[in-house]
PDB file of C-alpha atoms in Angstrom:
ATOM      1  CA  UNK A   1      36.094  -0.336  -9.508  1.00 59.00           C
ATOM      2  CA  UNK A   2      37.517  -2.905 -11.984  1.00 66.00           C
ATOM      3  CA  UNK A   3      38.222  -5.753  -9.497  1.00 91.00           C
ATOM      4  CA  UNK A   4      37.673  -9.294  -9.641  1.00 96.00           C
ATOM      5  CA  UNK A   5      39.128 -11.084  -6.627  1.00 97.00           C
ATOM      6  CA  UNK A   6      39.948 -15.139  -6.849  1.00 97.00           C
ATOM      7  CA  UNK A   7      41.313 -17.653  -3.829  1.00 97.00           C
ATOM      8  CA  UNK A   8      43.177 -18.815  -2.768  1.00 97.00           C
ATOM      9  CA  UNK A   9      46.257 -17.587  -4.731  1.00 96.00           C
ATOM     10  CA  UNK A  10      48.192 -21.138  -4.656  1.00 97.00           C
ATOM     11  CA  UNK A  11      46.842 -24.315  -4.478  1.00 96.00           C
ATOM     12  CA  UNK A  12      48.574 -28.074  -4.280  1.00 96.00           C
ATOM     13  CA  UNK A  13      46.641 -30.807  -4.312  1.00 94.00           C
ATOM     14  CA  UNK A  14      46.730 -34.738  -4.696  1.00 91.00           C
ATOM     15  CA  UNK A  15      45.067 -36.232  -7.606  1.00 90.00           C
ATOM     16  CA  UNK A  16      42.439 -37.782  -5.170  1.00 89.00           C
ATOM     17  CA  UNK A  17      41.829 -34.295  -3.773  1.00 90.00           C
ATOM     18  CA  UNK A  18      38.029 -32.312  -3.722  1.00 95.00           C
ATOM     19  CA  UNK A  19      38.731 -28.480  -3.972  1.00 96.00           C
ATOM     20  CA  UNK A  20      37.065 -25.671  -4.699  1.00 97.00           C
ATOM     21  CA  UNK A  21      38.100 -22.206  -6.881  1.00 98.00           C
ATOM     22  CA  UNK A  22      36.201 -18.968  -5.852  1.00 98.00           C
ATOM     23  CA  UNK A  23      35.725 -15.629  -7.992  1.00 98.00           C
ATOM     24  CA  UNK A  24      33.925 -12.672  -6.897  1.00 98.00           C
ATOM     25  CA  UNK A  25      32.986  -9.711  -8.853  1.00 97.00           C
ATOM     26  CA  UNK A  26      31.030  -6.244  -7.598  1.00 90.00           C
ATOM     27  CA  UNK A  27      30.883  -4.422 -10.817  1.00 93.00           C
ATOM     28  CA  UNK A  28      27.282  -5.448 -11.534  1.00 93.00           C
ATOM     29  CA  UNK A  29      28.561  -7.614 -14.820  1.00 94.00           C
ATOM     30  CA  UNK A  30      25.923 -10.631 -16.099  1.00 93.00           C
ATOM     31  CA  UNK A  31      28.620 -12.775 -17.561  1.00 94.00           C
ATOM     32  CA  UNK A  32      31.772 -14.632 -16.038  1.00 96.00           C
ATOM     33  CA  UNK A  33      34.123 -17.130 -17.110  1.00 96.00           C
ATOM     34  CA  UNK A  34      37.330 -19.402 -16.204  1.00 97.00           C
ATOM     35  CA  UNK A  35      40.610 -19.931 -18.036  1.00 97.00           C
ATOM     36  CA  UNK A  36      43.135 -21.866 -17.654  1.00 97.00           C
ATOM     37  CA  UNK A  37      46.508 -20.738 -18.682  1.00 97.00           C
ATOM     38  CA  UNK A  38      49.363 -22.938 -18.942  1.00 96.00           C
ATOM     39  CA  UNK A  39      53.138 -20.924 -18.745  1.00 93.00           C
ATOM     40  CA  UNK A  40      54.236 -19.079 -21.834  1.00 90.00           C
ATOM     41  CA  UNK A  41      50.556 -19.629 -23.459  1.00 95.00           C
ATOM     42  CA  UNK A  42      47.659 -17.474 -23.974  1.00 96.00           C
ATOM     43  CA  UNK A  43      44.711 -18.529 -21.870  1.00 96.00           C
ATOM     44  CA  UNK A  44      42.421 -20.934 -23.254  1.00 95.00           C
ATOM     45  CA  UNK A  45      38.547 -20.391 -21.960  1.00 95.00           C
ATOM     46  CA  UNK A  46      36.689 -22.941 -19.720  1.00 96.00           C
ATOM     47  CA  UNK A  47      33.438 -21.878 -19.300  1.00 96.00           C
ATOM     48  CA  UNK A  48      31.066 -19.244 -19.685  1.00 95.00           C
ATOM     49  CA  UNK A  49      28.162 -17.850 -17.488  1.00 95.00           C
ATOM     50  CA  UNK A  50      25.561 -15.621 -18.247  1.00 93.00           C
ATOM     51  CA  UNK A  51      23.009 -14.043 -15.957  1.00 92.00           C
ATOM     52  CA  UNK A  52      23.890 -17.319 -14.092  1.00 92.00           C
ATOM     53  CA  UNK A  53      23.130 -19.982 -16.458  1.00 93.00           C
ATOM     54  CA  UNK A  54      25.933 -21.915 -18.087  1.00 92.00           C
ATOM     55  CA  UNK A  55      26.471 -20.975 -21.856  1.00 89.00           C
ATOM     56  CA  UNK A  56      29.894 -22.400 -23.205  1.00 87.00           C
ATOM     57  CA  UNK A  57      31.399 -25.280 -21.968  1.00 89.00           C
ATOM     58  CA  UNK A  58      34.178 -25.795 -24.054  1.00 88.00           C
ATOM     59  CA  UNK A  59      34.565 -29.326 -23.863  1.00 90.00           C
ATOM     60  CA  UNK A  60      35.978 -29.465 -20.400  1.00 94.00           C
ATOM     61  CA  UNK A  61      36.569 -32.790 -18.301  1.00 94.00           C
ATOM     62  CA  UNK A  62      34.372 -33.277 -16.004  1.00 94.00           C
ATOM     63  CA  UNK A  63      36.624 -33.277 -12.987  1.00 95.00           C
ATOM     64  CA  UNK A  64      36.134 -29.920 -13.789  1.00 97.00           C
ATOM     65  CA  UNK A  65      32.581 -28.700 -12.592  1.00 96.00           C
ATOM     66  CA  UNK A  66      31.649 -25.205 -12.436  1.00 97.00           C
ATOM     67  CA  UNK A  67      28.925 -23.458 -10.397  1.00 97.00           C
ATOM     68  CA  UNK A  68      27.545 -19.863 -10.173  1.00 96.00           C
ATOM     69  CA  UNK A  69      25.533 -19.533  -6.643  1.00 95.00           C
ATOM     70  CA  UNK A  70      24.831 -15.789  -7.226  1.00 93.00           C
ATOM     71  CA  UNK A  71      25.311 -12.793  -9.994  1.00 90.00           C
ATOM     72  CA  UNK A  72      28.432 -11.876  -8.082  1.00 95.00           C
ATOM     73  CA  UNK A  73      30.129 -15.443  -7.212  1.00 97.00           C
ATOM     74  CA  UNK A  74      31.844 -17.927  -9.454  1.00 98.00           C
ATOM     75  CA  UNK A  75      33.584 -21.048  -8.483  1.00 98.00           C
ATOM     76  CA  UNK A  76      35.277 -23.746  -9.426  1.00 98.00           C
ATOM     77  CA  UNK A  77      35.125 -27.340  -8.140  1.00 97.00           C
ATOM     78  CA  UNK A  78      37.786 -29.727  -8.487  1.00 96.00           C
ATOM     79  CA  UNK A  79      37.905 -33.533  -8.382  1.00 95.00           C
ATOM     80  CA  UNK A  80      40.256 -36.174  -9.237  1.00 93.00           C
ATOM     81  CA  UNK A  81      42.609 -33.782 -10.986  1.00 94.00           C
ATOM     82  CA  UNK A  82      45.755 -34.945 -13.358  1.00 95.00           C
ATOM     83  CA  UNK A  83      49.782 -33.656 -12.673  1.00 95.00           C
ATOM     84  CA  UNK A  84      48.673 -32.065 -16.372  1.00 96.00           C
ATOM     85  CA  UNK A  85      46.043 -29.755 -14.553  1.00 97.00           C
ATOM     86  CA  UNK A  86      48.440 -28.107 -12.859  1.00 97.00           C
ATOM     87  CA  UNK A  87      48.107 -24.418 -14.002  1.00 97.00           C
ATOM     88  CA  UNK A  88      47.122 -20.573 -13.517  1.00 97.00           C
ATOM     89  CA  UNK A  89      43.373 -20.468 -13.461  1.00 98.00           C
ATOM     90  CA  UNK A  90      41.656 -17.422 -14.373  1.00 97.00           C
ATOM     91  CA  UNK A  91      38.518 -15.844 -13.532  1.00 98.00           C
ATOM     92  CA  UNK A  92      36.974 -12.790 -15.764  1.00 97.00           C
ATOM     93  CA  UNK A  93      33.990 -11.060 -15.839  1.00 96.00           C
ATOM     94  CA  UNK A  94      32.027  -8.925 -18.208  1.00 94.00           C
ATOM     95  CA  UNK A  95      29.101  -7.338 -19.268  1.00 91.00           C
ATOM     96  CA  UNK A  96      28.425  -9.874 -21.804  1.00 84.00           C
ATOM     97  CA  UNK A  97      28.539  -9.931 -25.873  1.00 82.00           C
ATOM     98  CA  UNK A  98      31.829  -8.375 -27.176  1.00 83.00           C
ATOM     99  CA  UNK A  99      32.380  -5.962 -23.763  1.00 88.00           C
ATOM    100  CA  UNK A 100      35.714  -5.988 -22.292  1.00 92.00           C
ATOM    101  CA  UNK A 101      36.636  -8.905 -20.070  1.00 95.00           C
ATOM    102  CA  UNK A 102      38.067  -7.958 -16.269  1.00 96.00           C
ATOM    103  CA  UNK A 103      40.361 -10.674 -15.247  1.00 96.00           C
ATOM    104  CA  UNK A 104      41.075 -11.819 -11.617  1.00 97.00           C
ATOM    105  CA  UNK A 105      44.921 -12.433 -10.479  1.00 96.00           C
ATOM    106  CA  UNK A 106      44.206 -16.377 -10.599  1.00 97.00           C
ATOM    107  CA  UNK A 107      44.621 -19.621  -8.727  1.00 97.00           C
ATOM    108  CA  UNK A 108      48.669 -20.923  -8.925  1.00 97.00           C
ATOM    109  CA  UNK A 109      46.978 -24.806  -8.537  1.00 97.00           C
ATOM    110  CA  UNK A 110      50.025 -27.284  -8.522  1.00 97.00           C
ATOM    111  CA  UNK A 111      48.828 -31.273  -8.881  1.00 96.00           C
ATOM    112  CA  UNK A 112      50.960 -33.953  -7.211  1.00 94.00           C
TER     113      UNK A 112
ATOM    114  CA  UNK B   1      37.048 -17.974 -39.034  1.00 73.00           C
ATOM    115  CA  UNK B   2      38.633 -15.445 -36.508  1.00 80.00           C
ATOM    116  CA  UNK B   3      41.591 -15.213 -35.656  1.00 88.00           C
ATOM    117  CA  UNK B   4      44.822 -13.424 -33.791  1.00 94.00           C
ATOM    118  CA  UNK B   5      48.442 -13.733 -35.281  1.00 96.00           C
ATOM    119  CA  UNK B   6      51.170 -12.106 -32.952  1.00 97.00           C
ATOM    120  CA  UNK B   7      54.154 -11.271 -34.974  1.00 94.00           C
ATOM    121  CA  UNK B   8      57.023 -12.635 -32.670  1.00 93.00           C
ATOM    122  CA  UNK B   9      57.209 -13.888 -29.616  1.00 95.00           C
ATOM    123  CA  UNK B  10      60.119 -12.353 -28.084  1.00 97.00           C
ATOM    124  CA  UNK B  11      60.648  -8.747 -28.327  1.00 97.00           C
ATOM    125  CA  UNK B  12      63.798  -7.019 -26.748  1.00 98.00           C
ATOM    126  CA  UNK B  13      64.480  -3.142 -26.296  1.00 98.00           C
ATOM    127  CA  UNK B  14      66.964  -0.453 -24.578  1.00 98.00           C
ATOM    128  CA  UNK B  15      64.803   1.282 -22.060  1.00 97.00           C
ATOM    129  CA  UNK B  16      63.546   4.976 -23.697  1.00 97.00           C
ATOM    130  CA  UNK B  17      63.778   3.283 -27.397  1.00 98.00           C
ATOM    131  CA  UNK B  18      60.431   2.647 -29.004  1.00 98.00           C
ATOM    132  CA  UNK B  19      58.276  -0.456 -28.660  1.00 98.00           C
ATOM    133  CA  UNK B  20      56.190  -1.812 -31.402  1.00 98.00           C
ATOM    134  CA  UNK B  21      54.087  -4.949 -30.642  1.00 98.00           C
ATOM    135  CA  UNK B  22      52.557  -7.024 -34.046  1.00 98.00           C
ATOM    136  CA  UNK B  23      48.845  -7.800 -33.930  1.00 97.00           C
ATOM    137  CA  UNK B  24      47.137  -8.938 -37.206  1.00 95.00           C
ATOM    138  CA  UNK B  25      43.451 -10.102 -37.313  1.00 93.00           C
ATOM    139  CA  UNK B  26      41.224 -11.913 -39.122  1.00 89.00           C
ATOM    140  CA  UNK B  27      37.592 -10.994 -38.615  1.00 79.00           C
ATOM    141  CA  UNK B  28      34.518 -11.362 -41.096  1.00 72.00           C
ATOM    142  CA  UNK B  29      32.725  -8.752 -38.691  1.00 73.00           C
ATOM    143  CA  UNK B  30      33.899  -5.362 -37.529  1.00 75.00           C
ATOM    144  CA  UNK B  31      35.989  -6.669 -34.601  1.00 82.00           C
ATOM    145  CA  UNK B  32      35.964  -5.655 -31.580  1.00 90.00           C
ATOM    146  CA  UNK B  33      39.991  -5.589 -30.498  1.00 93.00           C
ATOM    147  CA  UNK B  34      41.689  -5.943 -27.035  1.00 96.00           C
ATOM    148  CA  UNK B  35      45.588  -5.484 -25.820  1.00 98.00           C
ATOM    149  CA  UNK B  36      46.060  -7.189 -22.415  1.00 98.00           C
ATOM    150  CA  UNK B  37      49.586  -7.139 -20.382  1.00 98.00           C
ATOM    151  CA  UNK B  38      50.649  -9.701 -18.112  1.00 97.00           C
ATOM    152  CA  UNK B  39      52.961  -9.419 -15.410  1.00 95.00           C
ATOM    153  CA  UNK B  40      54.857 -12.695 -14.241  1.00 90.00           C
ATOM    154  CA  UNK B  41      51.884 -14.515 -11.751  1.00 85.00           C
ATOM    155  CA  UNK B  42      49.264 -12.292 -12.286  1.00 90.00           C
ATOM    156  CA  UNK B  43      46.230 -11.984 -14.321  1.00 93.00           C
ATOM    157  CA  UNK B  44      45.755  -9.828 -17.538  1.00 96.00           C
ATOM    158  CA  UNK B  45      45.560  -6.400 -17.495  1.00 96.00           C
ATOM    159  CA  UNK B  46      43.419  -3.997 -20.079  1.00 96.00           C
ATOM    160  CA  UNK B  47      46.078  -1.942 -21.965  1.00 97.00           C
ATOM    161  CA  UNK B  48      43.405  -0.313 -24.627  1.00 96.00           C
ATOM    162  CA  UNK B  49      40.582  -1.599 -27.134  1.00 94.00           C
ATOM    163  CA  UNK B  50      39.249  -1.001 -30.057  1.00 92.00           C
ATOM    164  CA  UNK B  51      35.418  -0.813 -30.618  1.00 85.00           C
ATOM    165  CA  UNK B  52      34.910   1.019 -33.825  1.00 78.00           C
ATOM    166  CA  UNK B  53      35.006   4.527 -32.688  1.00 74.00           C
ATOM    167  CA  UNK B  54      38.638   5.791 -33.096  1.00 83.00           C
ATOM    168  CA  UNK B  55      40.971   4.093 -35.136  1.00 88.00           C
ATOM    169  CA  UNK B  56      43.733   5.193 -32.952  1.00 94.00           C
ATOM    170  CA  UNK B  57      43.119   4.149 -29.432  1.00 94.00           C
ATOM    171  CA  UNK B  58      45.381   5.423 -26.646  1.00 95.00           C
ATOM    172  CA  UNK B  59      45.364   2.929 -23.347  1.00 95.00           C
ATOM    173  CA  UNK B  60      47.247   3.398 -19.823  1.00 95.00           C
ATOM    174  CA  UNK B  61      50.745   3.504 -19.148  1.00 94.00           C
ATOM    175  CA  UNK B  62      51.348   5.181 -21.866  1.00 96.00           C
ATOM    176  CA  UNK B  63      50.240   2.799 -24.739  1.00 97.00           C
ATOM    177  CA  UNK B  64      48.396   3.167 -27.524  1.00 97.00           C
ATOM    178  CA  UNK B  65      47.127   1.247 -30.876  1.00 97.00           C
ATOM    179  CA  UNK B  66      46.392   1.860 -34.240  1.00 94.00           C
ATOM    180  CA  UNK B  67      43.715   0.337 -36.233  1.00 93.00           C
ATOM    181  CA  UNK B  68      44.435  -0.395 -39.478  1.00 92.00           C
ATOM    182  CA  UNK B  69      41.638  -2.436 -42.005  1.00 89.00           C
ATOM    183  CA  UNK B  70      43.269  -2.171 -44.733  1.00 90.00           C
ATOM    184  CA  UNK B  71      46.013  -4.341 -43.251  1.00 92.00           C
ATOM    185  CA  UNK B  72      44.010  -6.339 -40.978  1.00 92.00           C
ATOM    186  CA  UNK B  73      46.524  -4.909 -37.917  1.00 94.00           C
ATOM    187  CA  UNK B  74      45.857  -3.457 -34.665  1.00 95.00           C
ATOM    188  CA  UNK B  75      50.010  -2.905 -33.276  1.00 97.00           C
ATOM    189  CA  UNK B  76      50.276  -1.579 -29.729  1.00 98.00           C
ATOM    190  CA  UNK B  77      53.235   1.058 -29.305  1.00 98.00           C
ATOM    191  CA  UNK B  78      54.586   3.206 -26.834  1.00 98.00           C
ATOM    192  CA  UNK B  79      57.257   5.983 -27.601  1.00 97.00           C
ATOM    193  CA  UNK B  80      59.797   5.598 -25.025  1.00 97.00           C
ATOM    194  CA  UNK B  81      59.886   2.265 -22.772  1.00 98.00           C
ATOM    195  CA  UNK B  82      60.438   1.692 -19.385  1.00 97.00           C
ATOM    196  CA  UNK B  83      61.909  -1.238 -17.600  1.00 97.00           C
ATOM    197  CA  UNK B  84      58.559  -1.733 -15.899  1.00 96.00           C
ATOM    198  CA  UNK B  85      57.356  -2.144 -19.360  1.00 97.00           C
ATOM    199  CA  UNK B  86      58.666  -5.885 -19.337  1.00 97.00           C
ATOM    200  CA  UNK B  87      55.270  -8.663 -19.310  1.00 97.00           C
ATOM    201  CA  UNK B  88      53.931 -10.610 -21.352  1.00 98.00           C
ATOM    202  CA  UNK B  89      51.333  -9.083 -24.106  1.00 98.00           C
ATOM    203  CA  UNK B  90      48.282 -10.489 -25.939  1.00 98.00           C
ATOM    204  CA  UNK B  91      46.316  -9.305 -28.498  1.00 97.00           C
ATOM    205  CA  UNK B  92      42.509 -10.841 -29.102  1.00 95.00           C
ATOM    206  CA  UNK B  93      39.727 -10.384 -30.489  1.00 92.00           C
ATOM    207  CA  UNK B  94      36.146 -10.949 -29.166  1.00 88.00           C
ATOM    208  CA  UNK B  95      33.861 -13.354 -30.951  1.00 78.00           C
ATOM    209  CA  UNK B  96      31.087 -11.873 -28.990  1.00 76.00           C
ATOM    210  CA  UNK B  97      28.542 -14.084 -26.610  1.00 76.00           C
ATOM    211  CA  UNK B  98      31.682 -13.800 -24.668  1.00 79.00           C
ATOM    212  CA  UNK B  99      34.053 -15.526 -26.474  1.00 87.00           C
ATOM    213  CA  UNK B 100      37.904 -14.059 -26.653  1.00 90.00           C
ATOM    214  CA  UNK B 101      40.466 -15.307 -29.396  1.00 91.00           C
ATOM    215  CA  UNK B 102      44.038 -14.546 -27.837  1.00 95.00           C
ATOM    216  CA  UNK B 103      46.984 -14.621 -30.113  1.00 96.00           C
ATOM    217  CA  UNK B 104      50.214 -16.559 -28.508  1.00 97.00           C
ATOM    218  CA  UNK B 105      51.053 -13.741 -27.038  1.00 97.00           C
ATOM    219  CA  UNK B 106      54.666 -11.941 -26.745  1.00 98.00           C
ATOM    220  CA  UNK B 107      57.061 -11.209 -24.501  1.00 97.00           C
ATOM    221  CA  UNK B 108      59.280  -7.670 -24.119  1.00 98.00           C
ATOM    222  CA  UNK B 109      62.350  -7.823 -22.491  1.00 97.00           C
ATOM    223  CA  UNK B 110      63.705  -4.495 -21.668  1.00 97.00           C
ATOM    224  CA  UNK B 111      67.441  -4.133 -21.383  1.00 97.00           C
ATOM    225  CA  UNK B 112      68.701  -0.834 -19.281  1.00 95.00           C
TER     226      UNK B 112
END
């Protein structure tokens, strides 16, 4: 089983808005991550867990705050987002180093 | 530094003619090398990779890739395509601590 579940599939939220991304994976992988992927681009990474502690935070505003609760859960918490947030959001997982990446269908988030 | 170059964004074909994605790579390490597919709103989809065994690598659907070092390439093909070939396809390349270097990705059209 290759699966890596995300909700909800569409989101729309106000810029004064608190919500929250969830990823779930059941393949036993130590790493996970977040895109974001804007149309007609490649996805650009977020963040980077491994064996639950953050690793790469690629400069990432911090209305933007990631959290791993558990080996098999990843989420995302949103705060005070832009209208220029508004994109596909992408959650992977792996088992770490150079191993192949398992993406999620990822969060349609809209920002009014 | 290392690095993905897709070889045009837009790639049309007749369905059952031949399709030849470009993929050249930069990489001061043996690279580890990825084709993903796309559909419209959904996540990425492992086509093949490469990981040093192999230099030709066949994937699902069909697919397969050729790795090439003396020309830095790594093109995905498939003999005959098929309307339901039509997505969105990136090449990348894995930096490894879990770090993925998409090219800009292109997109096949496939005209019946």
């Amino acid at each position: 089983d290759t699966e890596v579940t995300q909700t909800p599939k569409h989101l729309v939220m106000g810029m004064t808005n608190k919500k929250s991304l969830k990823c779930e994976q059941h393949m036993g992988h130590r790493a996970m991550y977040w895109y974001k992927q804007k149309a007609k681009k490649p996805p650009e990474l977020m963040f980077v867990y491994s064996y639950e502690k953050l690793s790469i935070n690629e400069s990432v505003p911090s209305r933007f705050s990631p959290e791993c609760p558990n080996s098999s859960l990843l989420n995302l918490h949103l705060h005070a987002l832009q209208p220029e947030d508004s994109a596909l959001y992408l959650c992977a997982s792996s088992q770490g180093g150079q191993e192949t990446q398992y993406f999620g269908p990822g969060t349609r988030l809209l920002v009014l | 530094a290392q690095s993905v170059t897709q070889l045009g964004s837009h790639v049309s074909v007749s369905e059952g003619a031949l399709v030849l994605l470009r993929c050249n790579y930069s990489s001061s390490v043996p690279p580890y090398l990825f084709w993903y597919v796309q559909y419209p709103n959904q996540g990425l989809q492992l086509l093949l990779k490469y990981t040093s065994a192999a230099t030709l690598v066949k994937g699902i659907n069909g697919f397969e890739a050729e790795f090439k070092k003396s020309e830095t390439s790594f093109h995905l093909t498939k003999p005959s395509a098929h309307m339901s070939d039509a997505a969105e396809y990136f090449c990348a390349v894995s930096l490894g601590g879990g770090k993925l270097i998409f090219g800009q990705g292109t997109e096949l059209s496939v005209k019946p």
